[in-house]
Amino acid sequence: MKAFLSHSSKDKGYVEEVASLLRPGSYELDSETFDAGLVNSQAIIKSLNRVELFCLFLSENSANSSYVDFEILLGLEFIASGKISRFLAICLDDEAFDKASSNARFFNIVRKTLTPESAARLIEGTLISVKQSDDNLYHPFVGREKELLELEEQISDNSRPVAKSIFISGNHGSGRKSLARNFYQSHYPRTGRVIPEIRIDAFSGIHELYRNILIALRPTLSARDLKGRIQAFELASLDEKRRQTADLLNSLLLAQEAAFLVDNGGILTDSGALTEELNAVVSKLATKPHPPAIIIAPRMIPKKLRRSENDLAYVGVRALPYEATKRLLSRLTKERDIVLSDDALEALIKLSDGHPFNIYRLVQEVSEGGVNFFLASPGDFIDWKHRQSSEYLSKIELNEMDIKILALLCSVPELDFSAIVSASELDQLIVSDTLSKLANLHVVDGNSDRFRISPAVLIAVERDKRVRLPRDVEQNAMRSIARSLSVRLEEGTASISLVDSAIVASLDSNDQMSGFATAFLLPSHYVWMAKRSYDQRAWDDSIRYAREGLLGSNRLSVEGVVAACRYILSSFCKNREIGCI
């Protein structure tokens, strides 16, 4: 994995210091090109093709220069065509963002001056996760003719209203998002291939929906601007809040884009219907020129619980049929010059269970060890295939660094590379190697330079008795995370998507919460902590957090209120069972 470090000659000293802190061989410098005062388009294009990350350093002197504008426009072209999703801009001074062209603001821009050490950590963390996203983006699309036809028939049915959204269900890794991308490319070809992803967590009411969508679609907002938007949102009526939330998604239509709304426990009720707030937001979505939202969930909505307006198109992603599985396996192995006999191909098809995620893992295993060696002993793959049980995770030998990082990621929703380095008190190269290892094992997922436990193994990791830190060590780590994120969010050097992590870390540390964190605190954060405490069998803490959440019940979703009451009652009963009450 490599980063191409693009900068002006005036910033050469700073960028070379950043490069000296990166892993040798993980970067390329463009100093020679720009020192000569030339904009060599072919050199830039070749660089984009041979690196995983294009990193642009913006300064007051370079922000509006012709070559920087050229690179930004070139980057936009690559992103719009789906060729790359790996462009990072780092501002070297306070004026760089304000003076940057409007085109630059399409990218993930760090708006505050970073020390060379911080910039190096940002680049290192981004490199770890970008390879995952790139590999997923360029997977070939094979089969799914039946599912595509189901969607097309619903979208084109003149007896139905125009679709406001598409609802796709299926297991994690089954190709739900790939199906959506292919459908949009075929039926709405002007939409971009890179679709932003918005996770909808458990207990999400209208406040959580608005905040999550805003943060995902406006990543360059400063924490101060985010705070102002949220405060204004709080003053609106409930119907106006729903309209403003829907308008965020509708704004994608002008940019010829759509967004994934991914169910992380907050899209469907226990019975399987859309939650009340999400259902109300969907009602206010626009329909043309295409549905702005694609809902991704693990289970299908029962027909009796679907929207009465009949303005959603539904499809379930099942296992690939035999012929599609054979085509995909044959193509992937041929691309890697792997020769398969008919018997070996049949064996791989059987092992895959028709699941695309399994197929890609199979090809990786065979590519690394050879087909005969793999088929002689496929036990490890079979354990991995059933990764949602604890069997796969229990087979992985976790060292002290693995455990420390996994424990941190279990405690908060998401952390960036810098926060992990700070809280773990490990050298950044050790953290980089550990995260790369966990990502290759599909235990950790990366997005930009932010990391979380993979949804496929989250429950297994939470239940694994090895993934524990002494309480004093954990609290010290939470204090470090809370302090670090609060400061960095305020100064603009951390992504605003980490606001929830800063709040959860503050609550967990039991220290007085900073004014910054308090400004973003929601009752659902207390309910989330109540759930976490309950899972850890800390009954008293679960009751305490749930009660705090209920104090703001007027701002909780129905699901959040029900969950808080359940945690209080269940924790009370558990306490009585062990004689604490």
Coordinates of C-alpha atoms in Angstrom, one line a residue:
M1 CA 0.0 0.0 0.0
K2 CA 1.3 3.4 -1.0
A3 CA 0.4 7.1 -0.6
F4 CA 1.3 9.7 -3.2
L5 CA 2.3 12.9 -1.3
S6 CA 1.4 15.9 -3.4
H7 CA 2.5 19.4 -2.3
S8 CA 4.0 22.7 -3.4
S9 CA 7.7 23.3 -3.3
K10 CA 7.2 25.8 -0.5
D11 CA 5.9 23.0 1.8
K12 CA 8.6 20.5 0.9
G13 CA 10.2 20.6 4.4
Y14 CA 7.0 19.8 6.2
V15 CA 6.0 17.0 3.8
E16 CA 9.5 15.4 3.9
E17 CA 9.2 15.3 7.7
V18 CA 5.9 13.6 7.4
A19 CA 7.4 11.1 5.0
S20 CA 10.2 10.3 7.3
L21 CA 7.7 9.1 9.9
L22 CA 5.9 6.8 7.5
R23 CA 6.8 3.2 6.9
P24 CA 9.6 3.0 4.3
G25 CA 8.2 2.1 0.9
S26 CA 4.7 3.2 1.7
Y27 CA 4.8 6.6 -0.1
E28 CA 6.0 8.5 -3.2
L29 CA 7.0 12.1 -3.2
D30 CA 6.2 14.4 -6.1
S31 CA 8.8 17.0 -5.1
E32 CA 10.8 16.8 -8.4
T33 CA 7.7 17.5 -10.6
F34 CA 6.6 20.5 -8.6
D35 CA 10.0 21.9 -7.9
A36 CA 10.4 22.1 -11.6
G37 CA 7.2 24.1 -11.7
L38 CA 5.5 21.7 -14.1
V39 CA 2.1 20.1 -14.1
N40 CA 2.7 16.7 -15.7
S41 CA -0.8 15.2 -16.2
Q42 CA 0.5 11.9 -17.4
A43 CA 2.8 11.6 -14.3
I44 CA -0.1 12.4 -12.0
I45 CA -2.4 9.9 -13.7
K46 CA 0.2 7.2 -13.5
S47 CA 0.7 7.9 -9.9
L48 CA -3.0 7.6 -9.2
N49 CA -3.0 4.2 -10.9
R50 CA -0.1 2.9 -8.8
V51 CA -1.0 4.1 -5.3
E52 CA -3.8 3.4 -2.9
L53 CA -4.0 6.9 -1.5
F54 CA -3.6 10.3 -3.1
C55 CA -2.7 12.8 -0.4
L56 CA -2.8 16.5 -1.2
F57 CA -1.3 19.0 1.2
L58 CA -3.0 22.4 1.0
S59 CA -1.5 25.6 2.3
E60 CA -2.3 29.3 2.0
N61 CA 0.2 29.6 -0.9
S62 CA -1.0 26.5 -2.8
A63 CA -4.7 26.5 -2.2
N64 CA -5.7 28.4 -5.3
S65 CA -2.7 27.5 -7.5
S66 CA -3.4 26.2 -11.0
Y67 CA -1.8 22.8 -10.5
V68 CA -3.7 22.1 -7.3
D69 CA -6.9 23.0 -9.1
F70 CA -5.9 20.7 -11.8
E71 CA -5.2 17.8 -9.4
I72 CA -8.5 18.4 -7.7
L73 CA -10.4 18.3 -10.9
L74 CA -8.6 15.2 -12.0
G75 CA -9.4 13.6 -8.6
L76 CA -13.1 14.5 -9.1
E77 CA -13.1 12.9 -12.5
F78 CA -11.5 9.7 -11.1
I79 CA -14.0 9.6 -8.2
A80 CA -17.0 10.3 -10.4
S81 CA -16.0 7.5 -12.7
G82 CA -15.6 5.1 -9.8
K83 CA -11.9 4.6 -10.5
I84 CA -10.7 5.7 -7.1
S85 CA -12.1 6.5 -3.6
R86 CA -8.8 7.4 -2.1
F87 CA -8.2 11.2 -2.0
L88 CA -7.2 12.9 1.2
A89 CA -6.5 16.7 1.6
I90 CA -4.6 18.0 4.6
C91 CA -4.6 21.7 5.4
L92 CA -1.3 23.1 6.6
D93 CA -2.6 26.4 7.9
D94 CA -5.9 27.9 9.1
E95 CA -6.5 29.8 5.9
A96 CA -6.0 26.8 3.5
F97 CA -9.6 25.5 3.8
D98 CA -11.2 29.0 3.4
K99 CA -9.1 29.7 0.3
A100 CA -9.4 26.3 -1.2
S101 CA -11.6 26.1 -4.3
S102 CA -15.1 24.8 -3.9
N103 CA -14.1 21.7 -5.8
A104 CA -11.7 20.8 -3.0
R105 CA -14.5 20.6 -0.5
F106 CA -15.9 17.5 -2.1
F107 CA -13.0 15.6 -0.6
N108 CA -12.2 14.4 2.9
I109 CA -10.4 17.5 4.1
V110 CA -8.6 17.8 7.5
R111 CA -9.3 21.5 8.2
K112 CA -6.8 22.3 11.0
T113 CA -3.1 22.4 11.0
L114 CA -1.6 19.0 12.0
T115 CA 1.8 18.3 13.4
P116 CA 3.9 16.1 11.1
E117 CA 3.4 13.2 13.6
S118 CA -0.4 13.6 13.4
A119 CA -0.4 13.8 9.7
A120 CA 1.7 10.7 9.5
R121 CA -0.8 8.8 11.7
L122 CA -3.7 10.0 9.6
I123 CA -2.0 8.7 6.4
E124 CA -1.0 5.4 8.0
G125 CA -4.5 4.8 9.3
T126 CA -6.1 5.6 6.0
L127 CA -3.8 3.3 4.1
I128 CA -4.8 0.4 6.3
S129 CA -8.5 0.7 5.5
V130 CA -8.4 2.0 2.0
K131 CA -7.3 -1.3 0.5
Q132 CA -10.4 -3.0 2.0
S133 CA -12.8 -0.5 0.4
D134 CA -11.0 -0.6 -2.9
D135 CA -11.1 -4.4 -3.1
N136 CA -14.8 -4.4 -2.3
L137 CA -15.5 -1.7 -4.9
Y138 CA -13.9 -3.5 -7.8
H139 CA -15.4 -7.0 -7.2
P140 CA -17.0 -8.2 -10.4
F141 CA -20.8 -8.5 -10.5
V142 CA -22.1 -11.9 -11.6
G143 CA -25.6 -13.3 -11.5
R144 CA -28.4 -11.7 -9.6
E145 CA -30.6 -11.6 -12.7
K146 CA -33.7 -12.7 -10.7
E147 CA -33.2 -10.0 -8.0
L148 CA -32.5 -7.3 -10.7
L149 CA -35.7 -8.3 -12.5
E150 CA -37.7 -8.1 -9.2
L151 CA -36.5 -4.6 -8.7
E152 CA -37.1 -3.5 -12.3
E153 CA -40.7 -4.8 -12.3
Q154 CA -41.5 -2.9 -9.1
I155 CA -39.8 0.3 -10.3
S156 CA -41.6 0.2 -13.7
D157 CA -45.0 -0.9 -12.5
N158 CA -47.4 1.8 -13.6
S159 CA -49.9 0.8 -10.9
R160 CA -47.5 1.7 -8.1
P161 CA -46.4 5.2 -7.0
V162 CA -42.8 6.2 -8.0
A163 CA -40.4 4.6 -5.5
K164 CA -39.0 6.8 -2.7
S165 CA -36.4 4.2 -1.7
I166 CA -35.2 0.7 -2.4
F167 CA -35.1 -1.9 0.4
I168 CA -32.6 -4.7 0.1
S169 CA -32.3 -7.5 2.7
G170 CA -29.7 -10.3 3.1
N171 CA -26.8 -11.5 5.2
H172 CA -23.7 -9.4 5.7
G173 CA -21.4 -9.8 2.7
S174 CA -24.1 -11.3 0.5
G175 CA -23.8 -8.6 -2.1
R176 CA -26.6 -6.3 -1.1
K177 CA -24.7 -3.1 -1.9
S178 CA -23.2 -4.5 -5.1
L179 CA -26.7 -5.3 -6.3
A180 CA -27.8 -1.8 -5.5
R181 CA -24.8 -0.2 -7.3
N182 CA -25.4 -2.4 -10.4
F183 CA -29.1 -1.6 -10.5
Y184 CA -28.5 2.1 -10.2
Q185 CA -25.8 2.0 -13.0
S186 CA -28.2 0.2 -15.2
H187 CA -31.4 2.2 -14.5
Y188 CA -30.0 5.5 -13.3
P189 CA -26.7 5.7 -15.2
R190 CA -26.0 9.3 -14.3
T191 CA -25.6 8.5 -10.6
G192 CA -22.1 8.0 -9.2
R193 CA -20.7 4.6 -8.4
V194 CA -19.2 5.6 -5.0
I195 CA -22.3 5.7 -2.7
P196 CA -21.9 7.2 0.8
E197 CA -22.9 4.9 3.6
I198 CA -24.9 5.9 6.7
R199 CA -25.1 3.5 9.6
I200 CA -28.4 3.7 11.6
D201 CA -27.6 2.5 15.1
A202 CA -30.0 1.0 17.7
F203 CA -32.4 3.4 19.5
S204 CA -32.2 6.0 16.7
G205 CA -34.9 8.6 16.9
I206 CA -35.2 11.7 14.7
H207 CA -32.3 13.4 16.5
E208 CA -30.0 10.5 15.8
L209 CA -31.1 10.1 12.2
Y210 CA -30.5 13.8 11.5
R211 CA -27.1 13.8 13.1
N212 CA -25.9 10.6 11.4
I213 CA -27.1 11.7 8.0
L214 CA -25.6 15.2 8.4
I215 CA -22.2 13.9 9.5
A216 CA -22.0 11.3 6.7
L217 CA -23.1 13.8 3.9
R218 CA -21.2 16.9 5.2
P219 CA -17.9 15.4 6.5
T220 CA -16.1 18.7 6.2
L221 CA -18.3 20.5 8.7
S222 CA -16.4 21.8 11.7
A223 CA -17.5 20.7 15.2
R224 CA -18.6 24.3 15.8
D225 CA -20.8 24.3 12.6
L226 CA -22.2 20.9 13.5
K227 CA -23.1 22.2 17.0
G228 CA -24.9 25.2 15.4
R229 CA -26.9 23.0 13.0
I230 CA -27.9 20.7 15.8
Q231 CA -29.0 23.5 18.1
A232 CA -31.2 25.0 15.3
F233 CA -32.6 21.6 14.6
E234 CA -33.7 21.2 18.3
L235 CA -35.9 24.3 18.0
A236 CA -37.9 22.9 15.1
S237 CA -41.3 21.1 15.4
L238 CA -41.3 17.3 15.0
D239 CA -42.7 17.5 11.5
E240 CA -40.1 20.1 10.5
K241 CA -37.3 17.9 12.0
R242 CA -38.5 15.1 9.8
R243 CA -38.6 17.4 6.7
Q244 CA -35.0 18.7 7.4
T245 CA -33.8 15.1 7.8
A246 CA -35.4 14.1 4.5
D247 CA -34.0 17.2 2.8
L248 CA -30.5 16.1 3.6
L249 CA -31.1 12.9 1.6
N250 CA -33.0 14.8 -1.1
S251 CA -30.0 17.1 -1.6
L252 CA -28.1 14.1 -3.0
L253 CA -30.4 14.2 -6.1
L254 CA -28.9 17.6 -7.3
A255 CA -25.5 15.9 -7.2
Q256 CA -26.8 12.8 -9.0
E257 CA -26.1 10.7 -5.9
A258 CA -27.9 8.3 -3.5
A259 CA -27.0 7.0 -0.1
F260 CA -27.0 3.7 1.7
L261 CA -28.9 3.6 5.0
V262 CA -27.4 0.5 6.6
D263 CA -29.3 -1.2 9.5
N264 CA -27.1 -1.4 12.5
G265 CA -30.0 -2.1 14.8
G266 CA -32.0 1.1 14.2
I267 CA -34.0 0.7 11.0
L268 CA -36.4 -2.1 11.9
T269 CA -38.6 -2.7 14.9
D270 CA -38.6 -6.1 16.7
S271 CA -41.7 -7.0 14.6
G272 CA -39.8 -6.2 11.4
A273 CA -41.4 -2.9 10.3
L274 CA -39.6 0.4 9.7
T275 CA -39.3 2.4 12.8
E276 CA -41.8 5.2 13.3
E277 CA -39.2 8.0 12.7
L278 CA -37.5 6.4 9.6
N279 CA -40.9 5.7 8.2
A280 CA -41.9 9.4 8.6
V281 CA -38.7 10.5 7.0
V282 CA -39.2 8.2 4.0
S283 CA -42.6 9.8 3.5
K284 CA -40.9 13.1 2.8
L285 CA -38.3 11.8 0.4
A286 CA -38.3 13.0 -3.2
T287 CA -38.6 10.5 -6.1
K288 CA -36.9 12.0 -9.1
P289 CA -34.7 11.5 -11.0
H290 CA -34.1 8.4 -8.8
P291 CA -34.7 7.2 -5.2
P292 CA -32.2 9.0 -3.0
A293 CA -32.0 6.3 -0.3
I294 CA -31.1 2.6 -0.5
I295 CA -32.0 0.8 2.7
I296 CA -29.8 -2.2 3.5
A297 CA -31.0 -4.6 6.3
P298 CA -30.4 -8.1 7.4
R299 CA -34.1 -9.2 7.2
M300 CA -37.0 -8.5 4.9
I301 CA -40.0 -6.5 6.1
P302 CA -43.1 -8.8 6.2
K303 CA -45.7 -7.9 3.6
K304 CA -48.3 -7.0 6.2
L305 CA -45.9 -4.5 7.8
R306 CA -44.8 -2.7 4.6
R307 CA -45.7 0.9 3.9
S308 CA -49.3 1.3 2.9
E309 CA -48.2 3.9 0.4
N310 CA -46.5 1.1 -1.6
D311 CA -43.7 3.5 -2.5
L312 CA -40.7 1.2 -1.7
A313 CA -39.2 -1.4 -3.9
Y314 CA -38.2 -4.6 -2.0
V315 CA -35.8 -7.4 -2.9
G316 CA -34.1 -10.1 -0.8
V317 CA -30.5 -11.2 -1.7
R318 CA -30.2 -14.9 -1.5
A319 CA -27.4 -17.3 -2.1
L320 CA -26.0 -17.3 -5.7
P321 CA -27.3 -20.1 -7.9
Y322 CA -24.9 -22.9 -8.9
E323 CA -24.2 -21.4 -12.4
A324 CA -23.5 -17.9 -11.1
T325 CA -21.2 -19.3 -8.4
K326 CA -19.3 -21.3 -11.0
R327 CA -19.0 -18.2 -13.3
L328 CA -17.7 -16.0 -10.4
L329 CA -15.2 -18.6 -9.1
S330 CA -13.9 -19.4 -12.6
R331 CA -13.4 -15.7 -13.4
L332 CA -11.7 -14.8 -10.2
T333 CA -9.3 -17.8 -10.2
K334 CA -8.4 -17.3 -13.9
E335 CA -7.6 -13.6 -13.2
R336 CA -5.0 -14.8 -10.6
D337 CA -3.6 -17.5 -13.0
I338 CA -5.0 -20.3 -10.8
V339 CA -5.6 -23.5 -12.7
L340 CA -8.5 -25.6 -11.4
S341 CA -9.5 -29.1 -12.3
D342 CA -13.3 -29.8 -12.7
D343 CA -13.2 -31.7 -9.4
A344 CA -11.4 -28.8 -7.6
L345 CA -13.9 -26.3 -9.0
E346 CA -16.8 -28.4 -7.8
A347 CA -15.3 -28.7 -4.3
L348 CA -14.9 -24.9 -4.1
I349 CA -18.4 -24.3 -5.3
K350 CA -19.7 -26.6 -2.6
L351 CA -17.6 -24.9 0.1
S352 CA -18.8 -21.4 -0.9
D353 CA -22.5 -22.1 -0.2
G354 CA -23.2 -19.6 -3.0
H355 CA -22.2 -16.7 -0.7
P356 CA -20.1 -14.0 -2.5
F357 CA -18.1 -13.1 0.7
N358 CA -17.1 -16.8 1.0
I359 CA -16.1 -16.9 -2.6
Y360 CA -13.7 -14.0 -2.3
R361 CA -12.2 -15.6 0.8
L362 CA -11.8 -18.9 -1.0
V363 CA -9.9 -17.3 -3.8
Q364 CA -7.6 -15.6 -1.4
E365 CA -6.9 -18.8 0.4
V366 CA -6.2 -20.7 -2.8
S367 CA -4.1 -17.9 -4.2
E368 CA -1.9 -17.9 -1.1
G369 CA -1.5 -21.6 -0.4
G370 CA -2.4 -23.4 -3.6
V371 CA -5.6 -25.3 -4.4
N372 CA -4.4 -28.8 -3.5
F373 CA -3.1 -27.7 -0.1
F374 CA -6.3 -25.8 0.6
L375 CA -8.7 -28.6 -0.3
A376 CA -6.6 -31.1 1.7
S377 CA -7.4 -29.3 4.9
P378 CA -10.2 -26.7 4.5
G379 CA -11.1 -26.7 8.2
D380 CA -9.9 -23.2 9.0
F381 CA -12.1 -21.8 6.1
I382 CA -15.1 -23.7 7.4
D383 CA -14.7 -22.2 10.8
W384 CA -14.3 -18.8 9.2
K385 CA -17.5 -19.4 7.1
H386 CA -19.4 -19.7 10.3
R387 CA -17.9 -16.5 11.7
Q388 CA -21.0 -15.2 13.4
S389 CA -20.7 -18.0 15.9
S390 CA -17.7 -17.8 18.2
E391 CA -16.0 -20.8 16.5
Y392 CA -14.0 -18.7 14.0
L393 CA -12.8 -16.1 16.5
S394 CA -11.8 -18.8 19.0
K395 CA -9.4 -20.3 16.4
I396 CA -7.6 -17.0 16.1
E397 CA -4.6 -16.6 18.4
L398 CA -4.8 -13.2 19.9
N399 CA -1.7 -11.5 21.4
E400 CA -1.6 -8.7 23.9
M401 CA -1.8 -6.0 21.3
D402 CA -4.8 -7.6 19.5
I403 CA -6.7 -7.9 22.8
K404 CA -6.0 -4.3 23.7
I405 CA -7.2 -2.8 20.4
L406 CA -10.2 -5.1 20.2
A407 CA -11.2 -4.2 23.8
L408 CA -11.0 -0.5 22.9
L409 CA -13.2 -1.0 19.8
C410 CA -15.7 -2.9 21.9
S411 CA -16.0 0.0 24.3
V412 CA -16.8 2.7 21.8
P413 CA -18.6 2.7 18.4
E414 CA -15.6 3.7 16.3
L415 CA -12.1 5.1 16.7
D416 CA -9.5 6.7 14.4
F417 CA -5.9 5.7 14.1
S418 CA -4.6 8.5 16.3
A419 CA -7.1 7.8 19.1
I420 CA -6.1 4.1 19.1
V421 CA -2.4 4.9 19.3
S422 CA -3.0 7.3 22.1
A423 CA -5.3 5.1 24.2
S424 CA -3.4 1.8 23.6
E425 CA 0.0 3.4 24.5
L426 CA 1.5 1.4 21.7
D427 CA 3.9 2.5 19.0
Q428 CA 2.1 3.6 15.9
L429 CA 3.8 1.0 13.7
I430 CA 2.7 -1.8 16.1
V431 CA -0.8 -0.4 15.9
S432 CA -0.6 -0.3 12.1
D433 CA 0.6 -3.9 11.9
T434 CA -2.1 -5.1 14.4
L435 CA -4.9 -3.4 12.6
S436 CA -3.7 -4.7 9.3
K437 CA -3.7 -8.2 10.7
L438 CA -7.2 -7.9 12.2
A439 CA -8.5 -6.4 9.0
N440 CA -7.1 -9.3 6.9
L441 CA -8.8 -11.7 9.3
H442 CA -12.1 -9.8 8.7
V443 CA -12.3 -9.0 12.5
V444 CA -11.9 -5.2 12.0
D445 CA -13.4 -3.0 9.3
G446 CA -11.8 0.3 8.2
N447 CA -13.3 3.4 6.7
S448 CA -11.0 6.3 5.9
D449 CA -8.7 6.3 9.0
R450 CA -11.5 5.1 11.3
F451 CA -12.0 1.5 12.5
R452 CA -14.7 -0.6 14.2
I453 CA -15.3 -4.3 14.9
S454 CA -16.7 -6.0 11.8
P455 CA -20.5 -6.5 12.1
A456 CA -20.1 -10.2 11.2
V457 CA -18.1 -10.9 14.3
L458 CA -19.2 -8.1 16.7
I459 CA -21.2 -10.4 19.0
A460 CA -18.5 -13.0 19.0
V461 CA -15.9 -10.4 20.0
E462 CA -18.1 -8.9 22.7
R463 CA -18.6 -12.4 24.2
D464 CA -15.0 -13.6 23.9
K465 CA -13.6 -13.7 27.4
R466 CA -10.1 -13.0 26.2
V467 CA -11.1 -9.5 25.0
R468 CA -11.0 -7.9 28.4
L469 CA -9.0 -5.1 30.0
P470 CA -8.6 -4.6 33.7
R471 CA -11.2 -2.0 34.8
D472 CA -8.5 0.6 35.8
V473 CA -6.7 0.1 32.5
E474 CA -10.0 0.5 30.5
Q475 CA -11.0 3.6 32.4
N476 CA -7.6 5.2 31.8
A477 CA -7.9 4.4 28.1
M478 CA -11.5 5.9 28.0
R479 CA -10.2 9.1 29.7
S480 CA -7.4 9.3 27.1
I481 CA -10.0 8.8 24.3
A482 CA -12.4 11.3 25.7
R483 CA -9.8 14.0 26.2
S484 CA -8.1 13.4 22.9
L485 CA -11.3 13.3 20.8
S486 CA -12.9 16.3 22.6
V487 CA -9.8 18.5 21.9
R488 CA -9.3 17.3 18.4
L489 CA -12.9 17.6 17.4
E490 CA -13.0 21.2 18.7
E491 CA -9.8 22.2 16.8
G492 CA -10.9 20.3 13.7
T493 CA -8.2 17.6 13.5
A494 CA -10.6 14.7 14.1
S495 CA -13.6 13.7 12.0
I496 CA -17.0 14.8 13.3
S497 CA -18.1 11.2 12.8
L498 CA -16.3 10.4 16.1
V499 CA -18.6 12.6 18.2
D500 CA -20.5 9.6 19.5
S501 CA -17.2 7.9 20.4
A502 CA -16.1 10.9 22.4
I503 CA -19.4 11.0 24.3
V504 CA -19.4 7.3 25.1
A505 CA -15.8 7.4 26.3
S506 CA -16.6 10.4 28.5
L507 CA -19.6 8.5 30.1
D508 CA -17.5 5.4 30.6
S509 CA -14.6 7.2 32.3
N510 CA -17.0 8.5 35.0
D511 CA -15.1 11.8 34.8
Q512 CA -16.9 15.1 34.5
M513 CA -17.9 15.5 30.8
S514 CA -16.4 18.4 28.9
G515 CA -18.7 21.2 27.7
F516 CA -18.0 20.1 24.2
A517 CA -19.2 16.5 24.8
T518 CA -22.3 17.8 26.8
A519 CA -23.4 19.8 23.8
F520 CA -23.8 16.7 21.7
L521 CA -25.1 14.3 24.4
L522 CA -28.4 12.5 23.7
P523 CA -30.5 10.3 25.9
S524 CA -29.8 7.4 23.5
H525 CA -26.1 7.5 24.5
Y526 CA -27.2 6.5 28.1
V527 CA -29.4 3.7 26.7
W528 CA -26.4 2.5 24.6
M529 CA -24.3 2.5 27.8
A530 CA -27.1 0.7 29.6
K531 CA -27.0 -2.1 27.0
R532 CA -23.2 -2.3 27.2
S533 CA -23.3 -2.5 31.0
Y534 CA -26.0 -5.2 30.8
D535 CA -24.0 -7.3 28.4
Q536 CA -21.0 -7.0 30.8
R537 CA -23.3 -8.1 33.7
A538 CA -22.8 -4.8 35.5
W539 CA -26.4 -4.6 36.6
D540 CA -26.1 -1.5 38.8
D541 CA -24.5 0.5 36.0
S542 CA -27.1 -0.7 33.6
I543 CA -29.9 0.5 35.8
R544 CA -28.2 3.9 36.4
Y545 CA -27.6 4.6 32.7
A546 CA -31.1 3.4 31.7
R547 CA -32.7 5.8 34.3
E548 CA -30.6 8.7 33.0
G549 CA -31.8 7.9 29.5
L550 CA -35.4 7.9 30.6
L551 CA -35.0 11.4 32.0
G552 CA -34.9 12.5 28.4
S553 CA -37.6 10.2 27.2
N554 CA -39.2 12.9 25.1
R555 CA -36.1 12.8 22.9
L556 CA -35.9 9.0 22.8
S557 CA -37.3 6.8 20.1
V558 CA -40.1 4.4 21.1
E559 CA -37.5 1.6 20.7
G560 CA -35.1 3.5 23.0
V561 CA -37.8 4.0 25.8
V562 CA -38.7 0.3 25.6
A563 CA -35.1 -0.8 25.7
A564 CA -34.3 1.4 28.7
C565 CA -37.3 0.0 30.6
R566 CA -36.2 -3.6 29.7
Y567 CA -32.7 -3.0 31.0
I568 CA -33.9 -1.6 34.3
L569 CA -36.3 -4.5 34.9
S570 CA -33.9 -7.2 33.7
S571 CA -31.0 -5.8 35.7
F572 CA -33.2 -5.5 38.8
C573 CA -34.2 -9.1 38.5
K574 CA -30.6 -10.2 37.9
N575 CA -29.5 -8.3 41.0
R576 CA -32.2 -10.1 43.1
E577 CA -31.0 -13.5 41.7
I578 CA -27.5 -12.9 43.1
G579 CA -28.7 -11.4 46.3
C580 CA -27.7 -7.8 45.7
I581 CA -31.1 -6.4 46.4

